mmCIF file of N, CA and C in Angstrom:
data_model
loop_
_atom_site.group_PDB
_atom_site.id
_atom_site.type_symbol
_atom_site.label_atom_id
_atom_site.label_comp_id
_atom_site.label_asym_id
_atom_site.label_seq_id
_atom_site.Cartn_x
_atom_site.Cartn_y
_atom_site.Cartn_z
ATOM 1 N N MET A 263 0.835 -1.177 0.000
ATOM 2 C CA MET A 263 0.000 0.000 0.000
ATOM 3 C C MET A 263 0.881 1.242 0.000
ATOM 4 N N LYS A 264 0.708 2.109 -0.956
ATOM 5 C CA LYS A 264 1.493 3.322 -1.060
ATOM 6 C C LYS A 264 0.741 4.468 -0.388
ATOM 7 N N THR A 265 1.457 5.228 0.432
ATOM 8 C CA THR A 265 0.870 6.371 1.101
ATOM 9 C C THR A 265 1.197 7.616 0.304
ATOM 10 N N THR A 266 0.192 8.405 0.000
ATOM 11 C CA THR A 266 0.390 9.663 -0.694
ATOM 12 C C THR A 266 0.343 10.781 0.325
ATOM 13 N N ILE A 267 1.317 11.657 0.272
ATOM 14 C CA ILE A 267 1.390 12.769 1.207
ATOM 15 C C ILE A 267 1.282 14.057 0.421
ATOM 16 N N ASP A 268 0.343 14.884 0.811
ATOM 17 C CA ASP A 268 0.169 16.183 0.192
ATOM 18 C C ASP A 268 0.915 17.199 1.045
ATOM 19 N N VAL A 269 1.994 17.733 0.510
ATOM 20 C CA VAL A 269 2.799 18.686 1.252
ATOM 21 C C VAL A 269 2.566 20.065 0.662
ATOM 22 N N THR A 270 1.975 20.926 1.448
ATOM 23 C CA THR A 270 1.743 22.290 1.039
ATOM 24 C C THR A 270 2.768 23.170 1.736
ATOM 25 N N PRO A 271 3.562 23.919 0.986
ATOM 26 C CA PRO A 271 4.561 24.765 1.634
ATOM 27 C C PRO A 271 3.897 25.723 2.617
ATOM 28 N N ALA A 272 4.592 25.968 3.705
ATOM 29 C CA ALA A 272 4.062 26.865 4.727
ATOM 30 C C ALA A 272 4.115 28.302 4.227
ATOM 31 N N PRO A 273 3.155 29.108 4.658
ATOM 32 C CA PRO A 273 3.219 30.525 4.302
ATOM 33 C C PRO A 273 4.404 31.172 5.018
ATOM 34 N N PRO A 274 4.825 32.348 4.554
ATOM 35 C CA PRO A 274 5.919 33.032 5.237
ATOM 36 C C PRO A 274 5.587 33.185 6.719
ATOM 37 N N SER A 275 6.594 32.975 7.548
ATOM 38 C CA SER A 275 6.376 33.007 8.991
ATOM 39 C C SER A 275 5.982 34.405 9.449
ATOM 40 N N ASN A 276 4.881 34.478 10.168
ATOM 41 C CA ASN A 276 4.444 35.741 10.747
ATOM 42 C C ASN A 276 4.420 35.624 12.264
ATOM 43 N N GLY A 277 5.196 34.660 12.782
ATOM 44 C CA GLY A 277 5.261 34.461 14.214
ATOM 45 C C GLY A 277 4.256 33.453 14.736
ATOM 46 N N SER A 278 3.321 33.027 13.895
ATOM 47 C CA SER A 278 2.344 32.053 14.363
ATOM 48 C C SER A 278 2.920 30.645 14.216
ATOM 49 N N PRO A 279 2.520 29.724 15.103
ATOM 50 C CA PRO A 279 3.076 28.370 15.049
ATOM 51 C C PRO A 279 2.612 27.606 13.808
ATOM 52 N N LEU A 280 3.444 26.686 13.374
ATOM 53 C CA LEU A 280 3.103 25.782 12.290
ATOM 54 C C LEU A 280 2.788 24.428 12.901
ATOM 55 N N SER A 281 1.787 23.746 12.351
ATOM 56 C CA SER A 281 1.384 22.459 12.895
ATOM 57 C C SER A 281 0.920 21.553 11.761
ATOM 58 N N SER A 282 1.245 20.270 11.879
ATOM 59 C CA SER A 282 0.825 19.299 10.881
ATOM 60 C C SER A 282 0.634 17.949 11.566
ATOM 61 N N HIS A 283 -0.363 17.193 11.125
ATOM 62 C CA HIS A 283 -0.698 15.913 11.750
ATOM 63 C C HIS A 283 -0.826 14.829 10.682
ATOM 64 N N LEU A 284 -0.301 13.648 10.994
ATOM 65 C CA LEU A 284 -0.407 12.498 10.098
ATOM 66 C C LEU A 284 -0.937 11.310 10.879
ATOM 67 N N PRO A 285 -2.161 10.831 10.578
ATOM 68 C CA PRO A 285 -2.614 9.575 11.179
ATOM 69 C C PRO A 285 -1.919 8.417 10.476
ATOM 70 N N LEU A 286 -1.520 7.425 11.241
ATOM 71 C CA LEU A 286 -0.795 6.285 10.684
ATOM 72 C C LEU A 286 -1.549 4.999 10.983
ATOM 73 N N ASP A 287 -1.623 4.122 9.996
ATOM 74 C CA ASP A 287 -2.167 2.788 10.215
ATOM 75 C C ASP A 287 -1.081 1.924 10.824
ATOM 76 N N GLN A 288 -1.498 0.973 11.626
ATOM 77 C CA GLN A 288 -0.544 -0.004 12.138
ATOM 78 C C GLN A 288 -0.014 -0.804 10.961
ATOM 79 N N GLY A 289 1.236 -1.124 10.980
ATOM 80 C CA GLY A 289 1.781 -1.951 9.915
ATOM 81 C C GLY A 289 3.205 -1.592 9.597
ATOM 82 N N LEU A 290 3.743 -2.328 8.656
ATOM 83 C CA LEU A 290 5.147 -2.189 8.309
ATOM 84 C C LEU A 290 5.499 -0.837 7.699
ATOM 85 N N HIS A 291 4.534 -0.182 7.097
ATOM 86 C CA HIS A 291 4.827 1.053 6.380
ATOM 87 C C HIS A 291 4.692 2.305 7.233
ATOM 88 N N ALA A 292 4.212 2.175 8.452
ATOM 89 C CA ALA A 292 3.950 3.351 9.283
ATOM 90 C C ALA A 292 5.224 4.156 9.549
ATOM 91 N N VAL A 293 6.306 3.490 9.909
ATOM 92 C CA VAL A 293 7.539 4.200 10.250
ATOM 93 C C VAL A 293 8.112 4.886 9.013
ATOM 94 N N ARG A 294 8.135 4.177 7.906
ATOM 95 C CA ARG A 294 8.638 4.773 6.663
ATOM 96 C C ARG A 294 7.790 5.985 6.256
ATOM 97 N N SER A 295 6.478 5.860 6.348
ATOM 98 C CA SER A 295 5.586 6.979 6.010
ATOM 99 C C SER A 295 5.825 8.165 6.932
ATOM 100 N N ALA A 296 6.019 7.898 8.214
ATOM 101 C CA ALA A 296 6.249 8.971 9.185
ATOM 102 C C ALA A 296 7.565 9.695 8.910
ATOM 103 N N ARG A 297 8.612 8.937 8.589
ATOM 104 C CA ARG A 297 9.909 9.558 8.281
ATOM 105 C C ARG A 297 9.795 10.456 7.050
ATOM 106 N N ARG A 298 9.169 9.936 6.004
ATOM 107 C CA ARG A 298 9.033 10.702 4.759
ATOM 108 C C ARG A 298 8.194 11.959 4.982
ATOM 109 N N TYR A 299 7.110 11.799 5.716
ATOM 110 C CA TYR A 299 6.228 12.919 6.024
ATOM 111 C C TYR A 299 6.983 14.011 6.791
ATOM 112 N N ALA A 300 7.701 13.607 7.848
ATOM 113 C CA ALA A 300 8.446 14.582 8.648
ATOM 114 C C ALA A 300 9.478 15.306 7.788
ATOM 115 N N ASP A 301 10.203 14.573 6.962
ATOM 116 C CA ASP A 301 11.202 15.181 6.095
ATOM 117 C C ASP A 301 10.568 16.216 5.172
ATOM 118 N N GLU A 302 9.476 15.856 4.528
ATOM 119 C CA GLU A 302 8.840 16.763 3.564
ATOM 120 C C GLU A 302 8.215 17.977 4.245
ATOM 121 N N ILE A 303 7.527 17.773 5.355
ATOM 122 C CA ILE A 303 6.887 18.892 6.048
ATOM 123 C C ILE A 303 7.930 19.854 6.601
ATOM 124 N N LEU A 304 8.920 19.326 7.322
ATOM 125 C CA LEU A 304 9.914 20.198 7.946
ATOM 126 C C LEU A 304 10.742 20.938 6.899
ATOM 127 N N THR A 305 11.055 20.279 5.797
ATOM 128 C CA THR A 305 11.761 20.950 4.712
ATOM 129 C C THR A 305 10.907 22.077 4.140
ATOM 130 N N SER A 306 9.609 21.826 3.964
ATOM 131 C CA SER A 306 8.718 22.868 3.425
ATOM 132 C C SER A 306 8.578 24.044 4.386
ATOM 133 N N TRP A 307 8.788 23.805 5.673
ATOM 134 C CA TRP A 307 8.736 24.872 6.675
ATOM 135 C C TRP A 307 10.040 25.655 6.756
ATOM 136 N N GLY A 308 11.056 25.235 6.023
ATOM 137 C CA GLY A 308 12.326 25.946 6.030
ATOM 138 C C GLY A 308 13.251 25.560 7.171
ATOM 139 N N VAL A 309 13.018 24.421 7.792
ATOM 140 C CA VAL A 309 13.893 23.937 8.860
ATOM 141 C C VAL A 309 15.219 23.510 8.226
ATOM 142 N N SER A 310 16.317 23.785 8.913
ATOM 143 C CA SER A 310 17.639 23.447 8.370
ATOM 144 C C SER A 310 17.752 21.951 8.101
ATOM 145 N N ARG A 311 18.567 21.590 7.134
ATOM 146 C CA ARG A 311 18.730 20.179 6.749
ATOM 147 C C ARG A 311 19.235 19.331 7.919
ATOM 148 N N VAL A 312 20.166 19.859 8.701
ATOM 149 C CA VAL A 312 20.695 19.107 9.849
ATOM 150 C C VAL A 312 19.577 18.843 10.861
ATOM 151 N N ALA A 313 18.767 19.850 11.152
ATOM 152 C CA ALA A 313 17.664 19.682 12.111
ATOM 153 C C ALA A 313 16.620 18.711 11.562
ATOM 154 N N VAL A 314 16.354 18.773 10.257
ATOM 155 C CA VAL A 314 15.403 17.842 9.641
ATOM 156 C C VAL A 314 15.907 16.404 9.794
ATOM 157 N N GLU A 315 17.175 16.187 9.514
ATOM 158 C CA GLU A 315 17.732 14.837 9.618
ATOM 159 C C GLU A 315 17.643 14.303 11.049
ATOM 160 N N ASP A 316 17.946 15.143 12.035
ATOM 161 C CA ASP A 316 17.824 14.724 13.436
ATOM 162 C C ASP A 316 16.365 14.455 13.794
ATOM 163 N N ALA A 317 15.469 15.311 13.338
ATOM 164 C CA ALA A 317 14.042 15.135 13.639
ATOM 165 C C ALA A 317 13.509 13.842 13.027
ATOM 166 N N VAL A 318 13.953 13.509 11.842
ATOM 167 C CA VAL A 318 13.507 12.274 11.187
ATOM 168 C C VAL A 318 13.953 11.055 12.000
ATOM 169 N N VAL A 319 15.138 11.091 12.571
ATOM 170 C CA VAL A 319 15.592 9.995 13.432
ATOM 171 C C VAL A 319 14.701 9.894 14.669
ATOM 172 N N VAL A 320 14.387 11.023 15.276
ATOM 173 C CA VAL A 320 13.521 11.025 16.457
ATOM 174 C C VAL A 320 12.136 10.492 16.104
ATOM 175 N N VAL A 321 11.579 10.957 15.007
ATOM 176 C CA VAL A 321 10.279 10.465 14.544
ATOM 177 C C VAL A 321 10.329 8.956 14.358
ATOM 178 N N SER A 322 11.371 8.465 13.720
ATOM 179 C CA SER A 322 11.506 7.037 13.467
ATOM 180 C C SER A 322 11.510 6.242 14.763
ATOM 181 N N GLU A 323 12.266 6.689 15.742
ATOM 182 C CA GLU A 323 12.347 5.979 17.026
ATOM 183 C C GLU A 323 11.008 5.999 17.759
ATOM 184 N N LEU A 324 10.348 7.159 17.810
ATOM 185 C CA LEU A 324 9.093 7.261 18.551
ATOM 186 C C LEU A 324 7.953 6.505 17.875
ATOM 187 N N VAL A 325 7.874 6.572 16.559
ATOM 188 C CA VAL A 325 6.825 5.845 15.839
ATOM 189 C C VAL A 325 7.074 4.335 15.920
ATOM 190 N N THR A 326 8.333 3.927 15.834
ATOM 191 C CA THR A 326 8.649 2.500 15.991
ATOM 192 C C THR A 326 8.163 1.994 17.337
ATOM 193 N N ASN A 327 8.474 2.722 18.408
ATOM 194 C CA ASN A 327 8.026 2.312 19.742
ATOM 195 C C ASN A 327 6.503 2.247 19.816
ATOM 196 N N ALA A 328 5.830 3.236 19.261
ATOM 197 C CA ALA A 328 4.364 3.249 19.293
ATOM 198 C C ALA A 328 3.800 2.039 18.554
ATOM 199 N N CYS A 329 4.365 1.729 17.412
ATOM 200 C CA CYS A 329 3.878 0.585 16.636
ATOM 201 C C CYS A 329 4.157 -0.740 17.345
ATOM 202 N N LEU A 330 5.282 -0.832 18.029
ATOM 203 C CA LEU A 330 5.607 -2.062 18.746
ATOM 204 C C LEU A 330 4.694 -2.300 19.943
ATOM 205 N N HIS A 331 4.247 -1.225 20.572
ATOM 206 C CA HIS A 331 3.500 -1.358 21.821
ATOM 207 C C HIS A 331 2.000 -1.138 21.679
ATOM 208 N N THR A 332 1.544 -0.819 20.490
ATOM 209 C CA THR A 332 0.116 -0.635 20.232
ATOM 210 C C THR A 332 -0.312 -1.724 19.266
ATOM 211 N N LEU A 333 -1.034 -2.692 19.770
ATOM 212 C CA LEU A 333 -1.359 -3.854 18.952
ATOM 213 C C LEU A 333 -2.374 -3.570 17.852
ATOM 214 N N ASN A 334 -3.450 -2.893 18.165
ATOM 215 C CA ASN A 334 -4.510 -2.736 17.171
ATOM 216 C C ASN A 334 -4.947 -1.297 16.932
ATOM 217 N N GLY A 335 -4.508 -0.395 17.736
ATOM 218 C CA GLY A 335 -5.011 0.969 17.636
ATOM 219 C C GLY A 335 -4.208 1.827 16.689
ATOM 220 N N PRO A 336 -4.747 2.985 16.382
ATOM 221 C CA PRO A 336 -4.051 3.904 15.487
ATOM 222 C C PRO A 336 -2.879 4.588 16.184
ATOM 223 N N VAL A 337 -1.970 5.081 15.372
ATOM 224 C CA VAL A 337 -0.827 5.866 15.827
ATOM 225 C C VAL A 337 -0.905 7.189 15.080
ATOM 226 N N GLY A 338 -0.545 8.268 15.747
ATOM 227 C CA GLY A 338 -0.568 9.569 15.098
ATOM 228 C C GLY A 338 0.738 10.311 15.302
ATOM 229 N N LEU A 339 1.133 11.079 14.308
ATOM 230 C CA LEU A 339 2.326 11.919 14.374
ATOM 231 C C LEU A 339 1.895 13.359 14.218
ATOM 232 N N ARG A 340 2.351 14.204 15.119
ATOM 233 C CA ARG A 340 2.060 15.636 15.029
ATOM 234 C C ARG A 340 3.369 16.396 15.145
ATOM 235 N N LEU A 341 3.562 17.355 14.264
ATOM 236 C CA LEU A 341 4.737 18.222 14.267
ATOM 237 C C LEU A 341 4.283 19.643 14.544
ATOM 238 N N LEU A 342 4.963 20.306 15.449
ATOM 239 C CA LEU A 342 4.657 21.692 15.798
ATOM 240 C C LEU A 342 5.952 22.497 15.770
ATOM 241 N N SER A 343 5.928 23.659 15.159
ATOM 242 C CA SER A 343 7.116 24.498 15.097
ATOM 243 C C SER A 343 6.746 25.936 15.428
ATOM 244 N N GLU A 344 7.514 26.493 16.350
ATOM 245 C CA GLU A 344 7.301 27.890 16.724
ATOM 246 C C GLU A 344 8.584 28.427 17.335
ATOM 247 N N ASP A 345 8.999 29.598 16.884
ATOM 248 C CA ASP A 345 10.169 30.272 17.455
ATOM 249 C C ASP A 345 11.395 29.364 17.541
ATOM 250 N N ARG A 346 11.742 28.690 16.446
ATOM 251 C CA ARG A 346 12.917 27.826 16.339
ATOM 252 C C ARG A 346 12.886 26.652 17.312
ATOM 253 N N GLN A 347 11.682 26.277 17.733
ATOM 254 C CA GLN A 347 11.476 25.089 18.552
ATOM 255 C C GLN A 347 10.571 24.141 17.788
ATOM 256 N N LEU A 348 10.932 22.881 17.771
ATOM 257 C CA LEU A 348 10.130 21.849 17.126
ATOM 258 C C LEU A 348 9.681 20.870 18.193
ATOM 259 N N VAL A 349 8.396 20.556 18.186
ATOM 260 C CA VAL A 349 7.866 19.527 19.069
ATOM 261 C C VAL A 349 7.336 18.398 18.192
ATOM 262 N N ILE A 350 7.769 17.200 18.504
ATOM 263 C CA ILE A 350 7.317 15.992 17.818
ATOM 264 C C ILE A 350 6.462 15.227 18.811
ATOM 265 N N GLU A 351 5.224 14.928 18.435
ATOM 266 C CA GLU A 351 4.325 14.167 19.296
ATOM 267 C C GLU A 351 3.882 12.908 18.565
ATOM 268 N N VAL A 352 3.948 11.790 19.261
ATOM 269 C CA VAL A 352 3.467 10.530 18.712
ATOM 270 C C VAL A 352 2.433 9.986 19.691
ATOM 271 N N THR A 353 1.211 9.813 19.198
ATOM 272 C CA THR A 353 0.130 9.309 20.039
ATOM 273 C C THR A 353 -0.174 7.860 19.673
ATOM 274 N N ASP A 354 -0.604 7.099 20.674
ATOM 275 C CA ASP A 354 -1.042 5.732 20.432
ATOM 276 C C ASP A 354 -2.089 5.361 21.466
ATOM 277 N N THR A 355 -2.639 4.169 21.338
ATOM 278 C CA THR A 355 -3.718 3.741 22.228
ATOM 279 C C THR A 355 -3.245 2.807 23.338
ATOM 280 N N CYS A 356 -1.951 2.676 23.518
ATOM 281 C CA CYS A 356 -1.411 1.873 24.619
ATOM 282 C C CYS A 356 -1.585 2.672 25.906
ATOM 283 N N MET A 357 -2.232 2.078 26.886
ATOM 284 C CA MET A 357 -2.514 2.783 28.134
ATOM 285 C C MET A 357 -1.300 2.851 29.064
ATOM 286 N N GLU A 358 -0.272 2.052 28.816
ATOM 287 C CA GLU A 358 0.928 2.094 29.649
ATOM 288 C C GLU A 358 1.824 3.232 29.185
ATOM 289 N N THR A 359 2.277 4.043 30.129
ATOM 290 C CA THR A 359 3.186 5.110 29.759
ATOM 291 C C THR A 359 4.570 4.530 29.481
ATOM 292 N N THR A 360 5.323 5.232 28.683
ATOM 293 C CA THR A 360 6.653 4.790 28.300
ATOM 294 C C THR A 360 7.618 4.964 29.463
ATOM 295 N N ASP A 361 8.416 3.935 29.735
ATOM 296 C CA ASP A 361 9.442 4.000 30.775
ATOM 297 C C ASP A 361 10.634 4.755 30.214
ATOM 298 N N LEU A 362 10.814 5.980 30.687
ATOM 299 C CA LEU A 362 11.896 6.823 30.195
ATOM 300 C C LEU A 362 13.177 6.636 31.006
ATOM 301 N N SER A 363 13.165 5.714 31.963
ATOM 302 C CA SER A 363 14.325 5.526 32.830
ATOM 303 C C SER A 363 15.113 4.273 32.474
ATOM 304 N N ILE A 364 14.992 3.790 31.255
ATOM 305 C CA ILE A 364 15.729 2.604 30.818
ATOM 306 C C ILE A 364 17.227 2.888 30.926
ATOM 307 N N PRO A 365 18.006 1.954 31.458
ATOM 308 C CA PRO A 365 19.460 2.182 31.588
ATOM 309 C C PRO A 365 20.133 2.189 30.220
ATOM 310 N N TRP A 366 20.455 3.372 29.715
ATOM 311 C CA TRP A 366 20.967 3.515 28.350
ATOM 312 C C TRP A 366 22.377 2.968 28.172
ATOM 313 N N ASN A 367 23.097 2.761 29.246
ATOM 314 C CA ASN A 367 24.461 2.257 29.109
ATOM 315 C C ASN A 367 24.543 0.750 29.352
ATOM 316 N N ASP A 368 23.415 0.079 29.427
ATOM 317 C CA ASP A 368 23.380 -1.358 29.670
ATOM 318 C C ASP A 368 23.543 -2.093 28.343
ATOM 319 N N THR A 369 24.730 -2.612 28.079
ATOM 320 C CA THR A 369 24.999 -3.267 26.792
ATOM 321 C C THR A 369 24.313 -4.617 26.679
ATOM 322 N N ASP A 370 23.810 -5.164 27.785
ATOM 323 C CA ASP A 370 23.101 -6.437 27.745
ATOM 324 C C ASP A 370 21.606 -6.266 27.497
ATOM 325 N N CYS A 371 21.121 -5.046 27.513
ATOM 326 C CA CYS A 371 19.698 -4.767 27.341
ATOM 327 C C CYS A 371 19.305 -4.957 25.868
ATOM 328 N N ASP A 372 18.166 -5.626 25.647
ATOM 329 C CA ASP A 372 17.692 -5.867 24.283
ATOM 330 C C ASP A 372 17.071 -4.642 23.642
ATOM 331 N N HIS A 373 16.650 -3.704 24.428
ATOM 332 C CA HIS A 373 15.967 -2.521 23.895
ATOM 333 C C HIS A 373 16.354 -1.318 24.739
ATOM 334 N N GLY A 374 15.876 -0.148 24.345
ATOM 335 C CA GLY A 374 16.151 1.052 25.105
ATOM 336 C C GLY A 374 17.123 1.999 24.438
ATOM 337 N N ARG A 375 17.808 1.550 23.431
ATOM 338 C CA ARG A 375 18.761 2.435 22.766
ATOM 339 C C ARG A 375 18.064 3.527 21.964
ATOM 340 N N GLY A 376 16.869 3.249 21.488
ATOM 341 C CA GLY A 376 16.129 4.257 20.733
ATOM 342 C C GLY A 376 15.854 5.492 21.567
ATOM 343 N N LEU A 377 15.462 5.298 22.818
ATOM 344 C CA LEU A 377 15.220 6.449 23.680
ATOM 345 C C LEU A 377 16.523 7.157 24.044
ATOM 346 N N ALA A 378 17.645 6.427 24.071
ATOM 347 C CA ALA A 378 18.943 7.075 24.282
ATOM 348 C C ALA A 378 19.263 7.992 23.108
ATOM 349 N N ILE A 379 18.923 7.557 21.910
ATOM 350 C CA ILE A 379 19.123 8.387 20.719
ATOM 351 C C ILE A 379 18.221 9.615 20.793
ATOM 352 N N VAL A 380 16.959 9.408 21.170
ATOM 353 C CA VAL A 380 16.025 10.534 21.320
ATOM 354 C C VAL A 380 16.576 11.521 22.348
ATOM 355 N N ARG A 381 17.050 11.005 23.467
ATOM 356 C CA ARG A 381 17.602 11.875 24.518
ATOM 357 C C ARG A 381 18.782 12.691 23.984
ATOM 358 N N ALA A 382 19.648 12.067 23.188
ATOM 359 C CA ALA A 382 20.830 12.749 22.670
ATOM 360 C C ALA A 382 20.485 13.837 21.650
ATOM 361 N N LEU A 383 19.413 13.653 20.901
ATOM 362 C CA LEU A 383 19.075 14.582 19.819
ATOM 363 C C LEU A 383 18.099 15.680 20.220
ATOM 364 N N THR A 384 17.527 15.593 21.412
ATOM 365 C CA THR A 384 16.498 16.548 21.809
ATOM 366 C C THR A 384 16.907 17.308 23.064
ATOM 367 N N CYS A 385 16.204 18.410 23.312
ATOM 368 C CA CYS A 385 16.476 19.163 24.542
ATOM 369 C C CYS A 385 15.536 18.733 25.664
ATOM 370 N N ALA A 386 14.442 18.046 25.326
ATOM 371 C CA ALA A 386 13.510 17.526 26.335
ATOM 372 C C ALA A 386 12.617 16.485 25.673
ATOM 373 N N PHE A 387 12.177 15.505 26.467
ATOM 374 C CA PHE A 387 11.172 14.567 25.974
ATOM 375 C C PHE A 387 10.440 13.973 27.160
ATOM 376 N N GLY A 388 9.235 13.475 26.880
ATOM 377 C CA GLY A 388 8.432 12.933 27.961
ATOM 378 C C GLY A 388 7.248 12.154 27.441
ATOM 379 N N CYS A 389 6.408 11.749 28.366
ATOM 380 C CA CYS A 389 5.239 10.933 28.043
ATOM 381 C C CYS A 389 4.067 11.431 28.872
ATOM 382 N N SER A 390 2.910 11.594 28.232
ATOM 383 C CA SER A 390 1.700 12.051 28.914
ATOM 384 C C SER A 390 0.553 11.115 28.587
ATOM 385 N N ARG A 391 -0.240 10.807 29.581
ATOM 386 C CA ARG A 391 -1.445 10.006 29.347
ATOM 387 C C ARG A 391 -2.500 10.854 28.638
ATOM 388 N N THR A 392 -3.277 10.195 27.786
ATOM 389 C CA THR A 392 -4.432 10.831 27.160
ATOM 390 C C THR A 392 -5.658 10.006 27.540
ATOM 391 N N ALA A 393 -6.832 10.446 27.152
ATOM 392 C CA ALA A 393 -8.058 9.727 27.491
ATOM 393 C C ALA A 393 -8.075 8.310 26.922
ATOM 394 N N ASP A 394 -7.434 8.126 25.768
ATOM 395 C CA ASP A 394 -7.469 6.807 25.133
ATOM 396 C C ASP A 394 -6.085 6.234 24.838
ATOM 397 N N GLY A 395 -5.077 6.647 25.582
ATOM 398 C CA GLY A 395 -3.737 6.117 25.370
ATOM 399 C C GLY A 395 -2.685 7.028 25.949
ATOM 400 N N LYS A 396 -1.690 7.368 25.108
ATOM 401 C CA LYS A 396 -0.617 8.243 25.568
ATOM 402 C C LYS A 396 -0.028 9.034 24.394
ATOM 403 N N THR A 397 0.709 10.059 24.754
ATOM 404 C CA THR A 397 1.478 10.843 23.802
ATOM 405 C C THR A 397 2.918 10.890 24.295
ATOM 406 N N VAL A 398 3.829 10.461 23.447
ATOM 407 C CA VAL A 398 5.255 10.614 23.726
ATOM 408 C C VAL A 398 5.708 11.801 22.891
ATOM 409 N N TRP A 399 6.389 12.738 23.526
ATOM 410 C CA TRP A 399 6.782 13.970 22.845
ATOM 411 C C TRP A 399 8.271 14.229 23.004
ATOM 412 N N ALA A 400 8.810 14.977 22.064
ATOM 413 C CA ALA A 400 10.215 15.392 22.123
ATOM 414 C C ALA A 400 10.298 16.818 21.603
ATOM 415 N N GLN A 401 11.165 17.611 22.219
ATOM 416 C CA GLN A 401 11.354 18.996 21.807
ATOM 417 C C GLN A 401 12.779 19.181 21.330
ATOM 418 N N MET A 402 12.916 19.883 20.198
ATOM 419 C CA MET A 402 14.231 20.116 19.595
ATOM 420 C C MET A 402 14.383 21.590 19.236
ATOM 421 N N ASN A 403 15.609 22.056 19.272
ATOM 422 C CA ASN A 403 15.912 23.385 18.752
ATOM 423 C C ASN A 403 16.171 23.238 17.257
ATOM 424 N N THR A 404 15.691 24.193 16.468
ATOM 425 C CA THR A 404 15.926 24.145 15.025
ATOM 426 C C THR A 404 16.755 25.347 14.625
#
């Protein structure tokens, strides 16, 4: 199944925030679609290439985690940009919040390196419960 993304360039910045949302189906293509979407949207917003590349890695890690831990529900990606700050939000229907205290230096651990990458590329990240699941978010300087 091919996902078509309609990317409309952002209007010239007048100080108002930019926001874009992509609903994702569960499946093998969700992470790839999210990466491509983030790259195209952030590029159209005029975000620097280095920041776009870092954001795409963060999107990939967060969407991968959401897809792994959400068996049947939808996953959503939201990008927000204002005043050289980018917020990446990934929502899912898993009621368990993400454990952000995984020991990142544990070489015997099977998982957890993705959040170490997110931590390294962002200035803040966290997890919030929603009425029907959770939102994992990350904030980056652009």
